Amino acid sequence: MSGGARSNSRGGGAERVSPARRVAFEVLEAVRTDEAYANLLLPTRISRAGLNRADAAFATELTYGTLRMLGFYDLVLELAADRPTSSIDPGVLDVMRLGVHQLLATRVPTHAAVFEQVALARKVAPKAAGFANAVLRTVSRTSADSWRELVGAGAKDRDDRLARLSSHPAWIVRAFRTALAREGREPELEALLEADNDSPRVNLAVLPGFDDADAETADGVTLEPDRYSPIGAVTDDPIGVARSSGGRIRVQDEGSQLAALALTRATPIAPGERWLDLCAGPGGKTAVLAAEALGGGASVVANEAVPARADLVRNAVAGVPIEVDVRVGDGRELDLTALGAPDGFDRILLDAPCTGLGALRRRPEARWRKSPADVAELTKLQGDLFDAAVGALAPGGILAYVTCSPHTAETHGTFGAALARWGDRVEQLDTRSVVEALSRHPLDLAGDADTVQLWPHRHGTDAMFIALVRRPGADATGVHAAVADR
């Protein structure tokens, strides 16, 4: 059997497929065919399908659980079907991946998982329904632990085994091992890989100047403060609280909050300071900067290269009562006069474009889209943006270099190369002391004191990298001339 020819009338047939399973399948299909982002598409599809809270939770579990473990499930399917997944109809393969997740990682009864996924396969490619039924029943006859042993038995080496069992590409496993080894924490690798496959809590940022993170909302909902971020909080209904807050409370990872606050709280804010968010989209950190600027008497300009993402920035800062000038432009080609800061900015956030390997919990499909080739391209861009940012600093100004990736080429590699280029024209700041000073509780940080690396398994945050540098108070001519020469 080939895996089946497609039907020309998807959705036909008398068998009913639960709306939650249909939504999960549609999102997987869009991720595969249109490079959609599950975290953006899933809420829309859930709303459009009118799912109740329980069905929405089931659709979310199916979608994210399957995307996270997709690599492992494909190996299980190859063993069960005795053929490579590349020979199976892609739509039917998505249907079976959802089925494997239900069989091996949920409490869904076997008969329900197989029956509904076969019914869905019949709608996607009718001739493949029998094939899907046979494969899923084969999967169901072996326990999850036994499948792990079978999948692990085919590994070439220790990293390949970890990659297979944790459902990560092997190159990402090696990159994580290198990053942890740099901190002397290589034994934490398995914990990190496991954390990537956990569902992250939905975290809130209570923008400073509006509310306290441990206060009640206007609706009387009590917020529980985050462990580290002074503006972070959690609650039982985070989405509802965010929607009813008028922009004062929004969903944001705790690590992103610490990265933005590291810049705004590195030194006391002087009224009249000018700040720049160089790569602002989608605007979550911009909103934190704006709220902090509001309280300190500073002003904020946001730059974003992609017009659609600039619109997201405008929406993100709409709830903050301060005017944020959102510009569309290449961050490597800044016109300081046009940006309203001819003498440079006092603080610049460079949340650099990166592989996003530190946010695989929330963007599970990213691990299957990125490749080592992306790293080389991105580090070149990161270096160019770093140079442009330093060139846009006013004398004494502070730059925060931030990535949501722990890949050492993007963190210490880009940062170290930039420091070598700039020499004594920039000075490193004690980033660890800055972040520890603003944290509610002590942070378990490793590595050098000039940078901070957060981790999902250690801190419960995205793997954010933060490094602060300052332009010395004099030598403005030298800095700008160096940029012009590049």
Coordinates of C-alpha atoms in Angstrom, one line a residue:
M1 CA 0.0 0.0 0.0
S2 CA 1.4 3.4 -0.9
G3 CA -0.1 5.5 1.9
G4 CA -3.1 6.4 -0.3
A5 CA -4.3 8.7 -3.0
R6 CA -5.9 12.0 -1.9
S7 CA -9.7 12.6 -2.0
N8 CA -11.0 15.5 -4.1
S9 CA -13.7 16.1 -1.6
R10 CA -12.1 16.6 1.8
G11 CA -14.6 16.7 4.5
G12 CA -16.9 14.2 2.8
G13 CA -18.0 10.9 4.3
A14 CA -20.5 10.1 7.0
E15 CA -18.1 9.5 9.9
R16 CA -17.8 12.3 12.3
V17 CA -14.4 13.6 13.4
S18 CA -14.3 15.6 16.7
P19 CA -13.9 19.3 16.1
A20 CA -10.8 19.4 18.3
R21 CA -9.0 16.7 16.2
R22 CA -10.0 18.4 13.0
V23 CA -8.6 21.8 14.2
A24 CA -5.3 20.1 15.3
F25 CA -5.0 18.5 11.9
E26 CA -5.7 21.8 10.1
V27 CA -3.0 23.5 12.0
L28 CA -0.4 20.7 11.4
E29 CA -1.3 20.9 7.7
A30 CA -0.8 24.7 7.6
V31 CA 2.5 24.4 9.5
R32 CA 3.7 21.9 6.9
T33 CA 2.4 23.4 3.7
D34 CA 2.3 27.2 4.5
E35 CA 5.1 27.5 7.1
A36 CA 2.4 28.8 9.5
Y37 CA 3.2 29.4 13.1
A38 CA 1.1 27.2 15.4
N39 CA 1.0 29.7 18.2
L40 CA -0.5 32.3 15.9
L41 CA -2.8 30.0 13.9
L42 CA -4.2 27.7 16.6
P43 CA -6.2 30.4 18.6
T44 CA -7.8 31.6 15.3
R45 CA -8.8 28.1 14.3
I46 CA -10.1 27.3 17.8
S47 CA -12.2 30.5 17.8
R48 CA -13.5 29.8 14.2
A49 CA -14.5 26.3 15.2
G50 CA -16.3 27.6 18.3
L51 CA -14.6 25.0 20.6
N52 CA -15.5 25.1 24.2
R53 CA -12.8 25.3 26.8
A54 CA -12.3 21.5 27.1
D55 CA -12.2 21.0 23.4
A56 CA -9.8 23.9 23.0
A57 CA -7.5 22.4 25.6
F58 CA -7.6 19.1 23.8
A59 CA -6.9 20.7 20.4
T60 CA -4.0 22.6 21.9
E61 CA -2.5 19.4 23.5
L62 CA -2.8 17.5 20.2
T63 CA -1.3 20.3 18.2
Y64 CA 1.7 21.2 20.4
G65 CA 2.3 17.7 21.7
T66 CA 2.5 16.3 18.1
L67 CA 4.7 19.1 16.8
R68 CA 7.1 18.8 19.7
M69 CA 7.4 15.0 19.4
L70 CA 7.1 14.9 15.6
G71 CA 10.6 13.5 15.1
F72 CA 10.1 10.7 17.5
Y73 CA 6.6 9.9 16.2
D74 CA 8.0 9.6 12.7
L75 CA 10.5 7.1 13.8
V76 CA 7.8 5.1 15.5
L77 CA 5.7 5.2 12.3
E78 CA 8.6 4.1 10.2
L79 CA 9.1 1.1 12.4
A80 CA 5.3 0.3 12.5
A81 CA 4.8 0.8 8.8
D82 CA 8.1 -0.7 7.8
R83 CA 8.7 2.1 5.3
P84 CA 10.1 5.7 5.4
T85 CA 7.7 8.4 6.2
S86 CA 8.8 10.1 2.9
S87 CA 6.8 7.5 1.1
I88 CA 3.5 8.2 2.9
D89 CA 1.0 10.8 1.8
P90 CA 1.8 14.0 3.8
G91 CA -1.7 14.5 4.9
V92 CA -2.2 11.0 6.0
L93 CA 1.2 11.2 7.8
D94 CA -0.1 14.2 9.8
V95 CA -3.3 12.2 10.7
M96 CA -1.2 9.3 11.9
R97 CA 1.2 11.6 13.8
L98 CA -1.8 12.9 15.8
G99 CA -2.9 9.3 16.3
V100 CA 0.5 8.3 17.7
H101 CA 0.5 11.2 20.1
Q102 CA -2.9 10.1 21.5
L103 CA -1.8 6.5 21.8
L104 CA 1.6 7.1 23.4
A105 CA 1.3 10.3 25.3
T106 CA -2.4 10.8 26.4
R107 CA -5.1 9.0 28.2
V108 CA -7.3 8.9 25.2
P109 CA -8.7 5.3 24.9
T110 CA -7.0 3.3 22.2
H111 CA -10.3 2.5 20.3
A112 CA -11.3 6.2 20.3
A113 CA -7.8 7.4 19.0
V114 CA -7.7 4.8 16.2
F115 CA -11.3 5.1 15.2
E116 CA -11.3 8.9 14.9
Q117 CA -7.9 9.2 13.2
V118 CA -8.9 6.5 10.7
A119 CA -12.1 8.4 10.1
L120 CA -10.0 11.6 9.5
A121 CA -7.7 9.7 7.2
R122 CA -10.7 8.6 5.2
K123 CA -11.6 12.2 4.7
V124 CA -8.1 13.2 3.7
A125 CA -7.2 10.3 1.4
P126 CA -10.0 7.6 1.4
K127 CA -7.8 4.9 -0.1
A128 CA -5.3 5.3 2.7
A129 CA -7.8 4.6 5.6
G130 CA -7.0 0.9 5.7
F131 CA -3.2 1.7 5.8
A132 CA -3.7 4.2 8.6
N133 CA -5.8 1.7 10.6
A134 CA -3.2 -1.0 10.3
V135 CA -0.3 1.2 11.3
L136 CA -2.1 2.8 14.2
R137 CA -3.2 -0.6 15.5
T138 CA 0.4 -1.8 15.3
V139 CA 1.5 1.2 17.3
S140 CA -1.1 0.6 19.9
R141 CA 0.1 -3.0 20.6
T142 CA 3.4 -1.8 21.9
S143 CA 3.9 0.4 25.0
A144 CA 5.4 3.9 24.9
D145 CA 8.5 2.7 26.9
S146 CA 9.0 -0.2 24.5
W147 CA 8.8 2.2 21.5
R148 CA 11.5 4.3 23.2
E149 CA 13.8 1.3 23.4
L150 CA 13.1 0.4 19.8
V151 CA 13.7 4.0 18.5
G152 CA 16.8 4.4 20.7
A153 CA 18.3 1.1 19.5
G154 CA 18.8 2.6 16.0
A155 CA 21.0 5.5 17.3
K156 CA 24.5 6.0 15.8
D157 CA 26.0 7.7 18.9
R158 CA 25.0 9.4 22.2
D159 CA 23.8 12.6 20.7
D160 CA 21.8 10.8 18.0
R161 CA 20.1 8.8 20.7
L162 CA 19.2 11.9 22.6
A163 CA 18.0 13.5 19.4
R164 CA 15.8 10.5 18.6
L165 CA 14.3 10.1 22.1
S166 CA 13.8 13.8 22.8
S167 CA 12.6 14.6 19.3
H168 CA 15.2 17.2 18.5
P169 CA 17.4 17.4 15.4
A170 CA 20.9 16.1 16.2
W171 CA 22.6 19.4 15.4
I172 CA 20.4 21.2 18.0
V173 CA 21.4 18.6 20.6
R174 CA 25.0 19.2 19.8
A175 CA 24.5 23.0 20.0
F176 CA 22.8 22.8 23.4
R177 CA 25.6 20.5 24.7
T178 CA 28.2 23.0 23.6
A179 CA 26.3 25.9 25.2
L180 CA 25.9 24.1 28.5
A181 CA 29.5 22.8 28.5
R182 CA 30.6 26.4 28.2
E183 CA 29.0 27.0 31.5
G184 CA 30.3 23.8 33.1
R185 CA 26.7 22.5 33.1
E186 CA 26.8 19.8 30.4
P187 CA 25.1 17.2 32.7
E188 CA 22.0 19.3 32.4
L189 CA 21.5 18.5 28.7
E190 CA 18.8 15.9 29.2
A191 CA 16.9 18.1 31.6
L192 CA 17.0 20.9 29.0
L193 CA 15.7 18.6 26.2
E194 CA 12.9 17.4 28.5
A195 CA 12.0 21.0 29.3
D196 CA 11.7 21.8 25.6
N197 CA 8.9 19.2 25.4
D198 CA 7.0 20.5 28.4
S199 CA 4.0 22.8 28.0
P200 CA 5.2 26.2 29.2
R201 CA 3.0 28.1 31.6
V202 CA 1.2 31.1 30.2
N203 CA 3.1 34.0 31.8
L204 CA 1.9 37.6 32.2
A205 CA 3.7 40.9 32.3
V206 CA 2.0 43.6 34.3
L207 CA 3.4 46.8 32.8
P208 CA 5.2 49.0 35.3
G209 CA 3.4 52.2 36.2
F210 CA 0.0 50.6 35.9
D211 CA -0.3 47.9 38.5
D212 CA 1.7 45.8 40.9
A213 CA 2.4 42.2 39.7
D214 CA 1.1 40.9 43.0
A215 CA -2.0 43.0 43.0
E216 CA -5.6 42.3 42.1
T217 CA -6.8 43.2 38.6
A218 CA -9.8 45.4 38.0
D219 CA -11.9 42.2 37.7
G220 CA -10.8 41.1 41.2
V221 CA -8.5 38.4 39.9
T222 CA -5.5 37.8 42.1
L223 CA -2.2 37.6 40.3
E224 CA 0.6 35.4 41.7
P225 CA 4.0 37.1 41.2
D226 CA 6.7 35.4 39.1
R227 CA 9.7 34.0 40.8
Y228 CA 12.2 36.3 39.1
S229 CA 10.6 39.1 37.1
P230 CA 9.4 42.1 39.2
I231 CA 6.7 42.7 36.6
G232 CA 5.8 39.1 35.9
A233 CA 2.8 37.1 37.2
V234 CA 0.6 34.1 36.6
T235 CA -3.0 33.3 37.2
D236 CA -5.6 30.7 36.4
D237 CA -7.1 32.5 33.4
P238 CA -4.1 34.5 31.9
I239 CA -5.8 35.0 28.5
G240 CA -8.9 36.3 30.0
V241 CA -7.0 38.6 32.4
A242 CA -4.9 40.0 29.5
R243 CA -7.9 40.6 27.3
S244 CA -9.8 42.5 30.0
S245 CA -6.8 44.7 31.0
G246 CA -6.9 47.2 28.2
G247 CA -3.2 46.5 27.4
R248 CA -1.9 46.9 30.9
I249 CA -1.4 43.2 31.3
R250 CA -0.1 41.0 28.4
V251 CA 1.2 37.5 27.8
Q252 CA 5.0 37.6 27.9
D253 CA 7.7 35.1 28.8
E254 CA 9.5 35.9 32.0
G255 CA 12.9 35.8 30.3
S256 CA 11.8 38.5 27.8
Q257 CA 10.8 40.7 30.7
L258 CA 14.2 40.3 32.4
A259 CA 15.9 41.1 29.1
A260 CA 14.0 44.4 28.6
L261 CA 14.4 45.4 32.3
A262 CA 18.1 44.7 32.2
L263 CA 18.4 47.6 29.8
T264 CA 16.0 50.0 31.5
R265 CA 17.2 49.3 35.0
A266 CA 21.0 49.0 34.4
T267 CA 21.3 52.6 35.6
P268 CA 18.8 55.1 36.9
I269 CA 16.7 56.7 34.2
A270 CA 17.4 60.4 33.6
P271 CA 14.4 62.5 32.4
G272 CA 14.8 63.2 28.7
E273 CA 16.7 60.1 27.8
R274 CA 16.1 58.7 24.2
W275 CA 15.7 55.0 23.7
L276 CA 15.6 52.8 20.6
D277 CA 14.2 49.3 20.2
L278 CA 16.2 48.4 17.1
C279 CA 14.4 45.2 16.0
A280 CA 11.1 45.7 17.7
G281 CA 8.7 43.3 16.2
P282 CA 6.4 41.9 17.5
G283 CA 6.6 44.5 20.2
G284 CA 6.4 42.8 23.6
K285 CA 9.7 44.1 24.8
T286 CA 8.8 47.5 23.2
A287 CA 5.8 47.7 25.5
V288 CA 7.9 47.1 28.5
L289 CA 10.4 49.8 27.4
A290 CA 7.5 52.2 26.8
A291 CA 6.1 51.7 30.3
E292 CA 9.5 52.1 31.9
A293 CA 10.1 55.2 29.8
L294 CA 6.8 56.6 30.9
G295 CA 7.7 56.3 34.5
G296 CA 11.2 57.7 34.0
G297 CA 10.5 60.6 31.7
A298 CA 12.3 59.0 28.6
S299 CA 11.1 58.6 25.0
V300 CA 11.1 55.5 22.8
V301 CA 11.5 55.0 19.1
A302 CA 10.8 51.5 17.7
N303 CA 12.3 50.3 14.4
E304 CA 11.2 47.2 12.6
A305 CA 12.2 45.9 9.2
V306 CA 9.0 44.2 8.2
P307 CA 5.9 46.4 7.8
A308 CA 3.5 43.7 9.1
R309 CA 5.6 43.2 12.2
A310 CA 5.7 47.0 12.7
D311 CA 1.9 46.9 12.8
L312 CA 2.2 44.3 15.6
V313 CA 4.5 46.7 17.5
R314 CA 1.9 49.5 17.1
N315 CA -0.7 47.2 18.5
A316 CA 1.6 46.1 21.4
V317 CA 2.2 49.7 22.6
A318 CA -1.3 50.9 22.0
G319 CA -2.3 50.4 25.6
V320 CA 0.7 52.4 27.0
P321 CA -0.1 56.1 27.4
I322 CA 3.1 57.3 25.8
E323 CA 3.7 58.1 22.2
V324 CA 6.0 55.5 20.6
D325 CA 7.3 56.4 17.2
V326 CA 7.3 53.1 15.2
R327 CA 9.4 53.2 12.1
V328 CA 9.9 50.7 9.3
G329 CA 13.4 50.3 8.1
D330 CA 16.6 48.3 7.9
G331 CA 18.2 48.4 11.4
R332 CA 21.7 48.4 9.7
E333 CA 21.0 51.7 8.0
L334 CA 19.9 54.1 10.7
D335 CA 19.3 57.8 10.1
L336 CA 19.7 59.2 13.6
T337 CA 18.3 62.6 12.6
A338 CA 15.2 61.1 11.0
L339 CA 14.8 59.0 14.2
G340 CA 14.8 62.2 16.3
A341 CA 18.2 61.5 18.0
P342 CA 20.9 63.2 16.0
D343 CA 23.3 62.9 18.9
G344 CA 22.5 59.2 19.5
F345 CA 20.4 57.2 21.8
D346 CA 20.9 56.8 25.5
R347 CA 19.7 53.1 25.5
I348 CA 19.3 50.7 22.7
L349 CA 17.7 47.2 22.8
L350 CA 19.0 44.9 20.1
D351 CA 16.8 41.9 20.3
A352 CA 18.5 40.4 17.4
P353 CA 17.0 38.1 14.8
C354 CA 18.1 34.6 15.7
T355 CA 17.3 30.9 15.3
G356 CA 14.9 31.0 18.2
L357 CA 16.3 27.8 19.6
G358 CA 15.6 29.1 23.1
A359 CA 11.9 29.2 22.6
L360 CA 11.2 25.7 21.3
R361 CA 8.6 25.1 24.0
R362 CA 6.3 27.8 22.6
R363 CA 7.3 27.5 18.9
P364 CA 7.7 23.7 18.6
E365 CA 7.8 23.7 14.8
A366 CA 10.9 25.9 14.8
R367 CA 13.2 22.9 15.5
W368 CA 12.1 21.3 12.2
R369 CA 12.5 24.4 10.1
K370 CA 16.0 25.7 11.1
S371 CA 19.3 24.3 10.0
P372 CA 23.0 24.9 10.7
A373 CA 23.0 27.0 7.5
D374 CA 20.7 29.5 9.1
V375 CA 23.2 30.1 12.0
A376 CA 25.9 31.4 9.7
E377 CA 23.5 33.8 7.9
L378 CA 22.1 35.1 11.1
T379 CA 25.4 35.7 12.9
K380 CA 26.5 37.9 10.0
L381 CA 23.2 39.9 10.4
Q382 CA 23.6 40.0 14.2
G383 CA 27.1 41.4 13.8
D384 CA 26.0 44.1 11.4
L385 CA 23.1 45.1 13.6
F386 CA 25.4 45.2 16.7
D387 CA 27.8 47.6 14.8
A388 CA 24.9 49.8 13.7
A389 CA 23.6 49.9 17.3
V390 CA 26.9 50.9 18.8
G391 CA 27.2 53.6 16.1
A392 CA 23.8 54.9 17.2
L393 CA 24.7 55.2 20.9
A394 CA 25.1 58.6 22.5
P395 CA 28.3 59.0 24.6
G396 CA 27.7 57.0 27.8
G397 CA 24.8 55.2 26.1
I398 CA 24.0 51.5 26.9
L399 CA 23.3 48.7 24.5
A400 CA 21.6 45.4 25.4
Y401 CA 22.4 42.6 23.0
V402 CA 19.7 39.9 23.4
T403 CA 18.9 36.7 21.6
C404 CA 16.2 34.0 22.3
S405 CA 18.8 31.4 21.3
P406 CA 21.5 29.8 23.4
H407 CA 23.5 28.7 20.4
T408 CA 27.1 29.9 21.2
A409 CA 27.6 31.2 17.6
E410 CA 24.7 33.6 18.1
T411 CA 25.5 34.5 21.7
H412 CA 29.2 34.5 22.7
G413 CA 30.3 34.2 19.1
T414 CA 28.5 37.3 17.8
F415 CA 29.1 39.2 21.0
G416 CA 32.8 38.3 21.3
A417 CA 33.5 39.2 17.7
A418 CA 31.8 42.5 18.1
L419 CA 33.9 43.3 21.2
A420 CA 37.0 42.4 19.3
R421 CA 36.0 44.8 16.5
W422 CA 35.2 47.7 18.8
G423 CA 38.0 47.3 21.3
D424 CA 38.1 50.0 23.9
R425 CA 35.4 52.0 22.1
V426 CA 32.8 50.0 24.1
E427 CA 33.0 48.6 27.6
Q428 CA 31.3 45.6 29.0
L429 CA 28.9 46.0 31.9
D430 CA 28.4 43.4 34.7
T431 CA 25.2 42.1 33.2
R432 CA 24.8 39.4 35.9
S433 CA 24.8 41.9 38.7
V434 CA 22.2 44.0 36.8
V435 CA 19.8 41.1 36.3
E436 CA 20.3 39.7 39.8
A437 CA 19.6 43.1 41.3
L438 CA 16.2 43.3 39.6
S439 CA 15.2 39.7 40.1
R440 CA 12.8 38.9 42.9
H441 CA 14.8 35.8 43.9
P442 CA 18.4 34.7 43.4
L443 CA 19.0 33.3 39.9
D444 CA 21.1 30.2 39.4
L445 CA 23.5 31.6 36.7
A446 CA 26.6 30.1 35.4
G447 CA 29.4 31.2 33.0
D448 CA 31.0 34.7 33.0
A449 CA 29.6 37.7 34.8
D450 CA 29.5 39.9 31.8
T451 CA 26.6 38.0 30.2
V452 CA 23.5 36.2 31.4
Q453 CA 22.1 33.0 29.9
L454 CA 18.6 31.9 31.1
W455 CA 17.4 28.4 30.5
P456 CA 14.0 26.6 30.4
H457 CA 15.0 23.8 32.6
R458 CA 16.8 25.9 35.2
H459 CA 14.7 29.1 35.3
G460 CA 11.4 28.1 33.6
T461 CA 12.0 30.9 31.0
D462 CA 12.9 30.9 27.4
A463 CA 16.7 30.5 26.9
M464 CA 17.4 34.2 26.6
F465 CA 20.9 35.6 26.3
I466 CA 21.6 39.1 27.6
A467 CA 24.8 41.2 27.3
L468 CA 25.1 44.8 28.2
V469 CA 27.8 47.2 26.9
R470 CA 28.3 50.9 27.3
R471 CA 29.9 53.4 25.0
P472 CA 32.4 55.5 26.9
G473 CA 31.5 59.0 27.6
A474 CA 33.9 60.6 25.2
D475 CA 35.2 59.5 21.8
A476 CA 32.0 60.0 19.9
T477 CA 33.9 60.8 16.7
G478 CA 35.8 57.5 16.8
V479 CA 32.7 55.5 17.2
H480 CA 30.8 57.1 14.3
A481 CA 33.8 57.0 12.1
A482 CA 34.3 53.3 12.7
V483 CA 30.7 52.6 11.7
A484 CA 31.1 54.7 8.5
D485 CA 34.2 52.7 7.6
R486 CA 32.5 49.3 7.7

